[in-house]
CSV table of C-alpha atoms and ligand atoms in Angstrom, one decimal:
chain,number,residue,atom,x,y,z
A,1,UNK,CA,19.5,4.3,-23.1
A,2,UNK,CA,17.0,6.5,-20.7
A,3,UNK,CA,14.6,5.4,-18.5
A,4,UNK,CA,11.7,7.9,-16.9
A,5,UNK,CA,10.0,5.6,-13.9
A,6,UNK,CA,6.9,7.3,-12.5
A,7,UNK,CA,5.6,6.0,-9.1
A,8,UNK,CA,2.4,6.8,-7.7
A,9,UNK,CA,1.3,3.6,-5.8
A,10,UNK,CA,0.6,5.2,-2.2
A,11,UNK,CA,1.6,9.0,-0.9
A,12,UNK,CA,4.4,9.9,-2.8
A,13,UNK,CA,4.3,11.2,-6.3
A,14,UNK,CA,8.0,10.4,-7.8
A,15,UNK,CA,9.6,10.8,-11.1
A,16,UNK,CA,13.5,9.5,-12.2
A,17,UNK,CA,15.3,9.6,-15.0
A,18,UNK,CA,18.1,7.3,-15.1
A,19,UNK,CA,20.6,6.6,-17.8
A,20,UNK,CA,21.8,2.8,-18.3
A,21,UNK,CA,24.8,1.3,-19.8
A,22,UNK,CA,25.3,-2.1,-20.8
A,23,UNK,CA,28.9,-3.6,-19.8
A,24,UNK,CA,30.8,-6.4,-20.0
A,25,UNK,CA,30.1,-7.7,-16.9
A,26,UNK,CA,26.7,-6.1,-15.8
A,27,UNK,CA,25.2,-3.0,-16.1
A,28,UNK,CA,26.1,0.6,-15.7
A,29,UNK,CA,23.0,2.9,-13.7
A,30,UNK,CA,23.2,6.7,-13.6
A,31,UNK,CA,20.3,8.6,-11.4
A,32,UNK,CA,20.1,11.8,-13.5
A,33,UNK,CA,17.0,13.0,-11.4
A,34,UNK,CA,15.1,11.5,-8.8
A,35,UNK,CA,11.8,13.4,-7.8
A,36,UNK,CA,9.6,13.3,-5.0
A,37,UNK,CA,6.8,14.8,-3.8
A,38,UNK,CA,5.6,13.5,-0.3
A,39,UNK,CA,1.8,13.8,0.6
A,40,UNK,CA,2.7,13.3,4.4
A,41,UNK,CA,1.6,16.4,5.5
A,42,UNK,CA,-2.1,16.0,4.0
A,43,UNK,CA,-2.1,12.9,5.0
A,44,UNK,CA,-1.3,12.9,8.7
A,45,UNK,CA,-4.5,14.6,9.9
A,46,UNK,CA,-6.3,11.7,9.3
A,47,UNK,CA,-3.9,9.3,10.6
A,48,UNK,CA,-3.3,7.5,7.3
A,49,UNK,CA,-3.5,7.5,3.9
A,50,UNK,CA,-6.9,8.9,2.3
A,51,UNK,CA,-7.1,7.5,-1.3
A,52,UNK,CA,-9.1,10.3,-3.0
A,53,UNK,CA,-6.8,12.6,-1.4
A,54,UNK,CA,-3.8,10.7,-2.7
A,55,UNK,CA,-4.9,10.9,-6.3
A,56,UNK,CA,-6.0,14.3,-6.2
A,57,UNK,CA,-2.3,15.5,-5.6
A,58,UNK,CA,-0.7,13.4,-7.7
A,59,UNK,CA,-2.5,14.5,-10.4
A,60,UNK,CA,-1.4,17.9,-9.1
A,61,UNK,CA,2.1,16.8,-8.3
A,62,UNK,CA,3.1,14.6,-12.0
A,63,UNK,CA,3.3,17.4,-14.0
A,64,UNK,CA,5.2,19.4,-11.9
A,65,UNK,CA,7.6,16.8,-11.3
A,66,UNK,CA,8.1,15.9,-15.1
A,67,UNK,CA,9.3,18.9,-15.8
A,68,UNK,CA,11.6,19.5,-13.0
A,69,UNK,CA,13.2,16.0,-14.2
A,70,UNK,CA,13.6,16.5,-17.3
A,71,UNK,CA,15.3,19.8,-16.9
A,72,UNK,CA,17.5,18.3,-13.5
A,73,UNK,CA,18.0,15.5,-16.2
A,74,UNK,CA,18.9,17.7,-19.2
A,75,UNK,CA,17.0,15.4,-22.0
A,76,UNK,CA,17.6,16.9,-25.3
A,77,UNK,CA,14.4,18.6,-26.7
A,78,UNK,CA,12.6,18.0,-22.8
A,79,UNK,CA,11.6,14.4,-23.8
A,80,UNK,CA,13.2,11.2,-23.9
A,81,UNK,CA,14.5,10.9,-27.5
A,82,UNK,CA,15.7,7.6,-28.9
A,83,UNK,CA,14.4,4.5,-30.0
A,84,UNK,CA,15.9,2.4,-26.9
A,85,UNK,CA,14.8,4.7,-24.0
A,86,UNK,CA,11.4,3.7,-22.0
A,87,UNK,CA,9.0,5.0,-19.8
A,88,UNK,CA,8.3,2.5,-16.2
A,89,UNK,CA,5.3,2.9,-14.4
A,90,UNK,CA,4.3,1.3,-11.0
A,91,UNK,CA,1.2,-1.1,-11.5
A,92,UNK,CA,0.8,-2.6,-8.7
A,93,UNK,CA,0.2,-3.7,-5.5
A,94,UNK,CA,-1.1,-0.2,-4.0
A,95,UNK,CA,-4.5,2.0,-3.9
A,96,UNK,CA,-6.3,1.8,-7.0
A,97,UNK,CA,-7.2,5.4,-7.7
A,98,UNK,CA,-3.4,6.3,-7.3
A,99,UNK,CA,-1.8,3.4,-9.6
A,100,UNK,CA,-4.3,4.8,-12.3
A,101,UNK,CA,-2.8,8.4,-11.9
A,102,UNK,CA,0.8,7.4,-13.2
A,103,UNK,CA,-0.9,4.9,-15.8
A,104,UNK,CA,-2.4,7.3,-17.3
A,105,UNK,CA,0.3,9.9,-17.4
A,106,UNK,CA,2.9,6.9,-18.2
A,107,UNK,CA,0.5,5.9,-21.1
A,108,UNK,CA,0.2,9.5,-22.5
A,109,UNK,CA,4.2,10.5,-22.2
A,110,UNK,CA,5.0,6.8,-23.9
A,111,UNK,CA,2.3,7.8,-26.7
A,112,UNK,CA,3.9,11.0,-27.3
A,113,UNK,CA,7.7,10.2,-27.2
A,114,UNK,CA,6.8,6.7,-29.5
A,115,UNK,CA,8.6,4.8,-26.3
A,116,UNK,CA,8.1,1.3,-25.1
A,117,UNK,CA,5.7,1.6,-21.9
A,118,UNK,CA,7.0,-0.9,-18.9
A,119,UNK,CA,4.9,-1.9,-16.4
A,120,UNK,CA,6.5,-2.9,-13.0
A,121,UNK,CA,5.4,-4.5,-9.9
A,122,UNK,CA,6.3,-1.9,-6.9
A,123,UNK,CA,7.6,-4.8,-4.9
A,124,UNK,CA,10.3,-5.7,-7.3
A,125,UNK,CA,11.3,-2.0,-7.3
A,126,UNK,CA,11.8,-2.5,-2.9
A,127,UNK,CA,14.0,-5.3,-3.9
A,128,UNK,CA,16.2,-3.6,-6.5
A,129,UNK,CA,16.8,-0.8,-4.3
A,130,UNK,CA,19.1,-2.6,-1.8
A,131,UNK,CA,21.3,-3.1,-5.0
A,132,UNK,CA,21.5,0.9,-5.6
A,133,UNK,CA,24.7,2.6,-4.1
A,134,UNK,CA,24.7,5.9,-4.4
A,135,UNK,CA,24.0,7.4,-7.8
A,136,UNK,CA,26.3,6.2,-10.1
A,137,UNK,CA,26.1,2.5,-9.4
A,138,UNK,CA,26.8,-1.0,-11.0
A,139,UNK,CA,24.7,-4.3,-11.3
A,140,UNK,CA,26.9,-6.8,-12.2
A,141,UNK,CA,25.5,-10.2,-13.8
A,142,UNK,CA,26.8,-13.2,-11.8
A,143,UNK,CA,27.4,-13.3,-8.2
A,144,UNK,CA,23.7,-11.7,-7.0
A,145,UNK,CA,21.5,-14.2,-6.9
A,146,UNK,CA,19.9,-16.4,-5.7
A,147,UNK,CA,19.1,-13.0,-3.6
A,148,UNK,CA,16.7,-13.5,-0.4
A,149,UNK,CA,15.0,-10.1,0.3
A,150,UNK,CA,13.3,-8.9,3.5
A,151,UNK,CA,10.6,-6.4,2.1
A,152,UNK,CA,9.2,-4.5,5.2
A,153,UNK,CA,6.7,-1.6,4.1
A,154,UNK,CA,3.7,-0.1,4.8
A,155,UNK,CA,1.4,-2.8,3.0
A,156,UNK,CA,3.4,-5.5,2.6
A,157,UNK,CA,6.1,-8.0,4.8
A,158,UNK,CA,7.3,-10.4,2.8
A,159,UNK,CA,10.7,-13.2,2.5
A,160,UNK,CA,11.1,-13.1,-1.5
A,161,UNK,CA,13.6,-15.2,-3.0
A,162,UNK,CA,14.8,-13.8,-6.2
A,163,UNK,CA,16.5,-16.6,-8.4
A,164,UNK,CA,17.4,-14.2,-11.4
A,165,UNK,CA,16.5,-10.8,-12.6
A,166,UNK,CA,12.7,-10.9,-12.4
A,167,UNK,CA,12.2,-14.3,-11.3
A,168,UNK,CA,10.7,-14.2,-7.5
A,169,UNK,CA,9.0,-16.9,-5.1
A,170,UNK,CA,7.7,-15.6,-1.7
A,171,UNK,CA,8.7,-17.6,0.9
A,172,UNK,CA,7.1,-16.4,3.7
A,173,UNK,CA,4.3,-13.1,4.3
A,174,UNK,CA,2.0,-11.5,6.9
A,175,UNK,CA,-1.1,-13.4,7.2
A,176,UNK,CA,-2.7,-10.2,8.3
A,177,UNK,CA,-1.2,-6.7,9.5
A,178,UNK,CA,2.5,-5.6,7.7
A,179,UNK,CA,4.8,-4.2,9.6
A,180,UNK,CA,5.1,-1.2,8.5
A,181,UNK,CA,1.1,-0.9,9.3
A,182,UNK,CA,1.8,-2.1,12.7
A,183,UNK,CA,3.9,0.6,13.4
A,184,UNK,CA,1.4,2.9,12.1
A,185,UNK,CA,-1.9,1.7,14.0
A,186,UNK,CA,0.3,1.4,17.3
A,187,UNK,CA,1.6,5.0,16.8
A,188,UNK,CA,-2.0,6.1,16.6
A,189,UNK,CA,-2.8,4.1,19.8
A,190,UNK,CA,0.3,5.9,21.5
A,191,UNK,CA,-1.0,9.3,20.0
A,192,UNK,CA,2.7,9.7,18.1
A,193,UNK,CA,1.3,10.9,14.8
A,194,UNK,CA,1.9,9.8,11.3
A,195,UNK,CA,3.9,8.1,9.9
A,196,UNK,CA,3.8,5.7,12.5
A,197,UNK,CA,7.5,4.5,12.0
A,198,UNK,CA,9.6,7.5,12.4
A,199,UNK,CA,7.5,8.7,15.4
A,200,UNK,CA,8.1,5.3,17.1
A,201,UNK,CA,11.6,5.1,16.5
A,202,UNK,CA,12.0,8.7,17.9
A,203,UNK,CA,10.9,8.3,20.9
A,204,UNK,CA,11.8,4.3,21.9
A,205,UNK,CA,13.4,4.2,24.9
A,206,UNK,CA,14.5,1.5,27.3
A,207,UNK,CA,12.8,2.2,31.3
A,208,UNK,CA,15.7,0.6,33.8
A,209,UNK,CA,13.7,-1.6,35.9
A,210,UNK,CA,10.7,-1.2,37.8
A,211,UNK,CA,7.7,-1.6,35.5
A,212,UNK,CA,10.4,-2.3,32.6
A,213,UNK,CA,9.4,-6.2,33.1
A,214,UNK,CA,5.7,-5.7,33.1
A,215,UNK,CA,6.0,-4.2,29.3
A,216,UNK,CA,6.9,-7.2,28.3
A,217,UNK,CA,5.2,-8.0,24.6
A,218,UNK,CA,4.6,-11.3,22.3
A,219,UNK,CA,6.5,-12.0,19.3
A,220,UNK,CA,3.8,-13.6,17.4
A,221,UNK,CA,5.2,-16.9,15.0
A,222,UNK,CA,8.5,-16.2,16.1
A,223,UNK,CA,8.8,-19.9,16.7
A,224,UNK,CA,6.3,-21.5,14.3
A,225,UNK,CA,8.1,-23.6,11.7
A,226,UNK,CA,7.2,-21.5,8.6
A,227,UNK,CA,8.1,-18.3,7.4
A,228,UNK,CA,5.1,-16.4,7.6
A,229,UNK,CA,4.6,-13.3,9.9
A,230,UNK,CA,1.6,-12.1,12.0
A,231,UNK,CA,1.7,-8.5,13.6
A,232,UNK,CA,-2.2,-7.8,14.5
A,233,UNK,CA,-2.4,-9.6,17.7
A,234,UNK,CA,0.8,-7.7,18.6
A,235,UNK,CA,-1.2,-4.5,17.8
A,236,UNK,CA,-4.1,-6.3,19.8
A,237,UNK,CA,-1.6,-6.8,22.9
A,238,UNK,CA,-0.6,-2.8,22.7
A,239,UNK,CA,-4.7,-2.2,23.1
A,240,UNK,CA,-4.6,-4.3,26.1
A,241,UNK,CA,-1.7,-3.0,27.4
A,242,UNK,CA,-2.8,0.2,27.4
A,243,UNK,CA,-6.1,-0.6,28.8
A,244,UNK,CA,-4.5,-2.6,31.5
A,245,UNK,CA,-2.2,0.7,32.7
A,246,UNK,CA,-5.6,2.9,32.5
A,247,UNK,CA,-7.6,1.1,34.7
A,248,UNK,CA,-4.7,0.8,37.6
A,249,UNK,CA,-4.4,4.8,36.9
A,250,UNK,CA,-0.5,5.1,35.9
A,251,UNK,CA,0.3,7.4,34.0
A,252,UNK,CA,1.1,6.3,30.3
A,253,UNK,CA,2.2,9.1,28.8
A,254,UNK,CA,6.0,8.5,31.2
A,255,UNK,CA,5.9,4.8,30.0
A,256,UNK,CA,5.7,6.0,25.7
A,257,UNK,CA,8.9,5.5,25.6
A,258,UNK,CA,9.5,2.1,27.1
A,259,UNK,CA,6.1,1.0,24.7
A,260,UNK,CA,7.3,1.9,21.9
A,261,UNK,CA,10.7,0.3,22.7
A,262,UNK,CA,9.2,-2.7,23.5
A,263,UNK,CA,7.2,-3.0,20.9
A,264,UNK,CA,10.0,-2.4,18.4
A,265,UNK,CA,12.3,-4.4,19.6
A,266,UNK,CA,9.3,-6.9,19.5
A,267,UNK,CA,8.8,-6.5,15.4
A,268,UNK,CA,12.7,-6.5,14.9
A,269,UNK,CA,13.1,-9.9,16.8
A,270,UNK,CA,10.6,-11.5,14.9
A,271,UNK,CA,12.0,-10.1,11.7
A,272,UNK,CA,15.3,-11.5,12.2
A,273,UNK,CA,14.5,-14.7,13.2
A,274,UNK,CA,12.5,-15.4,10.4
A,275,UNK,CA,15.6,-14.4,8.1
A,276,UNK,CA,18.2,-16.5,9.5
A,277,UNK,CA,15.3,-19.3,9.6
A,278,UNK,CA,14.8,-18.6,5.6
A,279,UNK,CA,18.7,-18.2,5.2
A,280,UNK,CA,19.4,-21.5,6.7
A,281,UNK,CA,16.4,-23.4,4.5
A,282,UNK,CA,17.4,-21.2,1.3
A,283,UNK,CA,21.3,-20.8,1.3
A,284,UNK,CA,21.5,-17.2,-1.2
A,285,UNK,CA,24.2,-16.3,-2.0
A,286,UNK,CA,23.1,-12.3,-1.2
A,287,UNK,CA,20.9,-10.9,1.6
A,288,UNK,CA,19.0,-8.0,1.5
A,289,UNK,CA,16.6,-5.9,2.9
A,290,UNK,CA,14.0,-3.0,1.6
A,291,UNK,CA,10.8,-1.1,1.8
A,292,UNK,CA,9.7,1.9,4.3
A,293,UNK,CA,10.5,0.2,7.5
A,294,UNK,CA,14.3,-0.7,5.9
A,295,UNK,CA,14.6,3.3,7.2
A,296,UNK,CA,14.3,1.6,10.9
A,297,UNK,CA,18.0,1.8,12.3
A,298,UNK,CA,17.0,-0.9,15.3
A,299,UNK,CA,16.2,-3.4,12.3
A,300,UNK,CA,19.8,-1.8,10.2
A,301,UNK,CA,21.7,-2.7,13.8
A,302,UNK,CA,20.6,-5.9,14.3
A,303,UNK,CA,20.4,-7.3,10.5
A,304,UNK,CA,24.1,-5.9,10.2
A,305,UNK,CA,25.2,-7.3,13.4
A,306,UNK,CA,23.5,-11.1,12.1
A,307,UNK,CA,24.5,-10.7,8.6
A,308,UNK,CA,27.6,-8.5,8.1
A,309,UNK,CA,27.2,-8.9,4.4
A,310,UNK,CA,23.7,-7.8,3.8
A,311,UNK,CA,22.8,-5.2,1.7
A,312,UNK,CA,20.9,-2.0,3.2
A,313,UNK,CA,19.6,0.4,0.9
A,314,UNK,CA,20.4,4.1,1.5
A,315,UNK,CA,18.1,5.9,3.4
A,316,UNK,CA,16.8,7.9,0.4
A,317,UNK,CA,15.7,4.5,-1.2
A,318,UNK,CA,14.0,3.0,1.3
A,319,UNK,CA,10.6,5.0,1.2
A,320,UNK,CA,8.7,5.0,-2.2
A,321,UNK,CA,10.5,6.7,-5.4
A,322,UNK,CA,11.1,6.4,-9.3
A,323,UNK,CA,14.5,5.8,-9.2
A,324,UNK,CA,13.7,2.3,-7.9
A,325,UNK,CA,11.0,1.1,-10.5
A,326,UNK,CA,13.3,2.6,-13.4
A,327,UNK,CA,16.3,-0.3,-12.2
A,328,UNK,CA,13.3,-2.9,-12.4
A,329,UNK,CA,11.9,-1.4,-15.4
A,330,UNK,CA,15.3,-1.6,-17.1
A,331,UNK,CA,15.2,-5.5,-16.5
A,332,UNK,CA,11.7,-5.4,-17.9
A,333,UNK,CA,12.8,-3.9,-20.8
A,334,UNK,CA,15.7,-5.9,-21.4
A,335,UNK,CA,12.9,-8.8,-21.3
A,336,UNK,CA,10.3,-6.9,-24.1
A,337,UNK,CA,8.0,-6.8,-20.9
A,338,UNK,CA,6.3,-3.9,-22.8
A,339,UNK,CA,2.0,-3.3,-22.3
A,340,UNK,CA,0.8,-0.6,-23.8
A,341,UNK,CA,-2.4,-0.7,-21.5
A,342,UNK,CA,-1.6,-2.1,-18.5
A,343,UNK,CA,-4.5,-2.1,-15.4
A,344,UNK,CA,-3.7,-1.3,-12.1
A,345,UNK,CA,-3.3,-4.5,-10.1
A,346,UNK,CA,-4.4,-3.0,-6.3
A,347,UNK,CA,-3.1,-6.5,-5.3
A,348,UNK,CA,-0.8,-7.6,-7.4
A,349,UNK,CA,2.0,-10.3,-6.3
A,350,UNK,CA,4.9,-10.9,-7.3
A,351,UNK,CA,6.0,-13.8,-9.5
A,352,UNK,CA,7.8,-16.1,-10.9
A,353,UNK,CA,8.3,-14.8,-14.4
B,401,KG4,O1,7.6,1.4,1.4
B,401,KG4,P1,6.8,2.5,2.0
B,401,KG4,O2,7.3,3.9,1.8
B,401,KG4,O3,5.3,2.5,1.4
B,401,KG4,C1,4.7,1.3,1.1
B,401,KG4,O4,5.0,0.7,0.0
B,401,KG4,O5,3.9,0.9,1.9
B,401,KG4,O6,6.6,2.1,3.5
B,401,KG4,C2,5.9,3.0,4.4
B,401,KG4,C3,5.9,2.4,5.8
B,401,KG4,C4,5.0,3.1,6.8
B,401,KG4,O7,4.2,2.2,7.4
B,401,KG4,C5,6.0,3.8,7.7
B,401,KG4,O8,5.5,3.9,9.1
B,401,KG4,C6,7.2,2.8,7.7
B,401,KG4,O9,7.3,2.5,6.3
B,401,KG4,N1,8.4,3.4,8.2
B,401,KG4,C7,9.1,3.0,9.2
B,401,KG4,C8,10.2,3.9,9.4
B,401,KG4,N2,10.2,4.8,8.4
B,401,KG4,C9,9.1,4.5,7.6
B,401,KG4,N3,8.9,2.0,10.1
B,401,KG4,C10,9.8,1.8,11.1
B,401,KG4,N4,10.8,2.6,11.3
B,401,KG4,C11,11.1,3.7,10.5
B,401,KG4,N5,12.2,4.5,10.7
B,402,ZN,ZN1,6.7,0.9,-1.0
């Protein structure tokens, strides 16, 4: 069968068509065309994501990318044909006005081609993509789960357990700022642009001594018993920070650098201890990590160097894209998780059915 995913939850407008095999042992996923249009650039004047902007392009950007994935994807007659294929569209969490975008496109291709419509939870998608190799990859049935999954993205940081194919419980979340948004608020403090993530991670570097030890920065719950995460008063200890070097007039455009360090190497250690915390209460068989901030090679280093086994995502499936929500959708599919009508779900969690 064929699956087109359409993903317009935040700033990128993506389309992929993928092509899935049933096997003995698992299933067979082929990435015939994976589309994406990033909004960066008309975002990043603003310093984050403007949601009327956002849906304005990808009502622009969808049919633009359909048809460059269908043709990439070479779907006889320019549509998806049989009676197995599906269309999968992100529902939620996200912004609103873009979730309704692919909806309504979704709704209108399914209509048209007399497909099954899917709807699928943009968080599941993060946690399928750690299990996508390259583009021609295998999901075999036993041996996966139960799966622990670090999500890390722009909205959302979250420990999900996955016990089967679509079958979640969060174990731990941020009780206020994600991680990805952290990066983003203290990029705009340091004046590093947008996204906030990349810029950090550009320019992080360790000072040698001197005011090095004065930079020091919390790591907020990093000992509390749970496995919740709190990032704001992190944010909140940047501010003073900053403040603090103002008023004793040094110069803090030399000490960038060593902020940013610290403050990464502040989000990473509280990342990983809270994953060998939720290893060590959980016991899965399979660790993984996913979402925008998975891109952050500090956090790659220092998961891989904790748990040799854990499954990165590639780089090209760690930011929003189709390709993603078609693997999820597939396992929808296989369950008759169709909705002709589905809402977007701005907050929508994930669950455990
Ligand atoms: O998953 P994603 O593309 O969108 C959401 O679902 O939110 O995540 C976007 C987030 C942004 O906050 C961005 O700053 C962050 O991922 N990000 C990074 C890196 N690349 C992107 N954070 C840290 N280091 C990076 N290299
Ligand atoms: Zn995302």
């Amino acid at each position: 069968m064929k699956i087109l995913a359409i993903e317009t939850s935040c700033d990128e407008t993506a389309i992929a068509v993928l092509k899935v095999q049933k096997t003995k042992i698992g299933v067979d996923f082929d990435i015939l065309s994976n589309q994406i249009a990033s909004q960066i650039k008309i975002h990043a004047p603003f310093g984050g994501v403007v949601p009327n902007l956002a849906k304005r392009e990808h009502i622009k950007n969808l049919p633009i990318l359909l048809k460059r994935a269908l043709k990439e994807a070479k779907l006889p007659n320019g549509s998806l044909a049989s009676k197995s294929d599906a269309v999968a569209v992100t529902y939620g969490p996200g912004l609103e006005p873009a979730l309704w975008t692919g909806i309504t496109f979704a709704k209108k291709l399914a209509k048209k081609w007399r497909v099954p419509l899917v709807p699928v939870n943009h968080l599941e998608g993060h946690i399928y993509s750690a299990l996508m190799q390259r583009s021609k990859f295998k999901i075999q049935n036993k041996g996966i789960f139960p799966m622990l999954t670090l999500i890390v993205s722009g909205g959302h940081t979250e420990l999900v357990l996955t016990k089967n194919h679509l079958r979640y419980k969060i174990l731990g979340e941020t009780l206020d700022d994600a991680a990805g948004e952290a990066f983003d608020k203290v990029a705009r403090m340091l004046e590093l642009g947008y996204p906030g993530g990349p810029a950090i991670s550009k320019v992080a570097k360790p000072l040698s001594g001197g005011l090095a030890t004065k930079l020091k920065l919390p790591r907020p719950m990093i000992n509390s018993k749970d496995l919740n995460f709190s990032f704001s008063g992190l944010k909140t200890a940047v501010l003073y920070l900053l403040r603090d070097l103002e008023k004793q007039k040094i110069d803090i455009a030399k000490l960038k650098p060593e902020i940013a360090h610290e403050f990464q190497e502040a989000v990473v250690d509280v990342l990983i201890r809270k994953t060998i915390k939720a290893t060590e209460q959980h016991k899965p068989r399979t660790i993984a990590l996913g979402g925008g901030v998975a891109a952050n090679d500090r956090l790659r280093e220092e998961l891989a160097k904790k748990f040799p086994d854990i499954l990165l995502p590639e780089k090209r499936f760690t930011g929003d894209n189709a390709a993603m929500i078609a693997v999820a959708g597939y396992y929808r599919f296989t369950k008759r998780k169709f909705d002709n009508n589905p809402k977007a779900t701005g907050n929508l969690r994930l669950s455990k059915s």
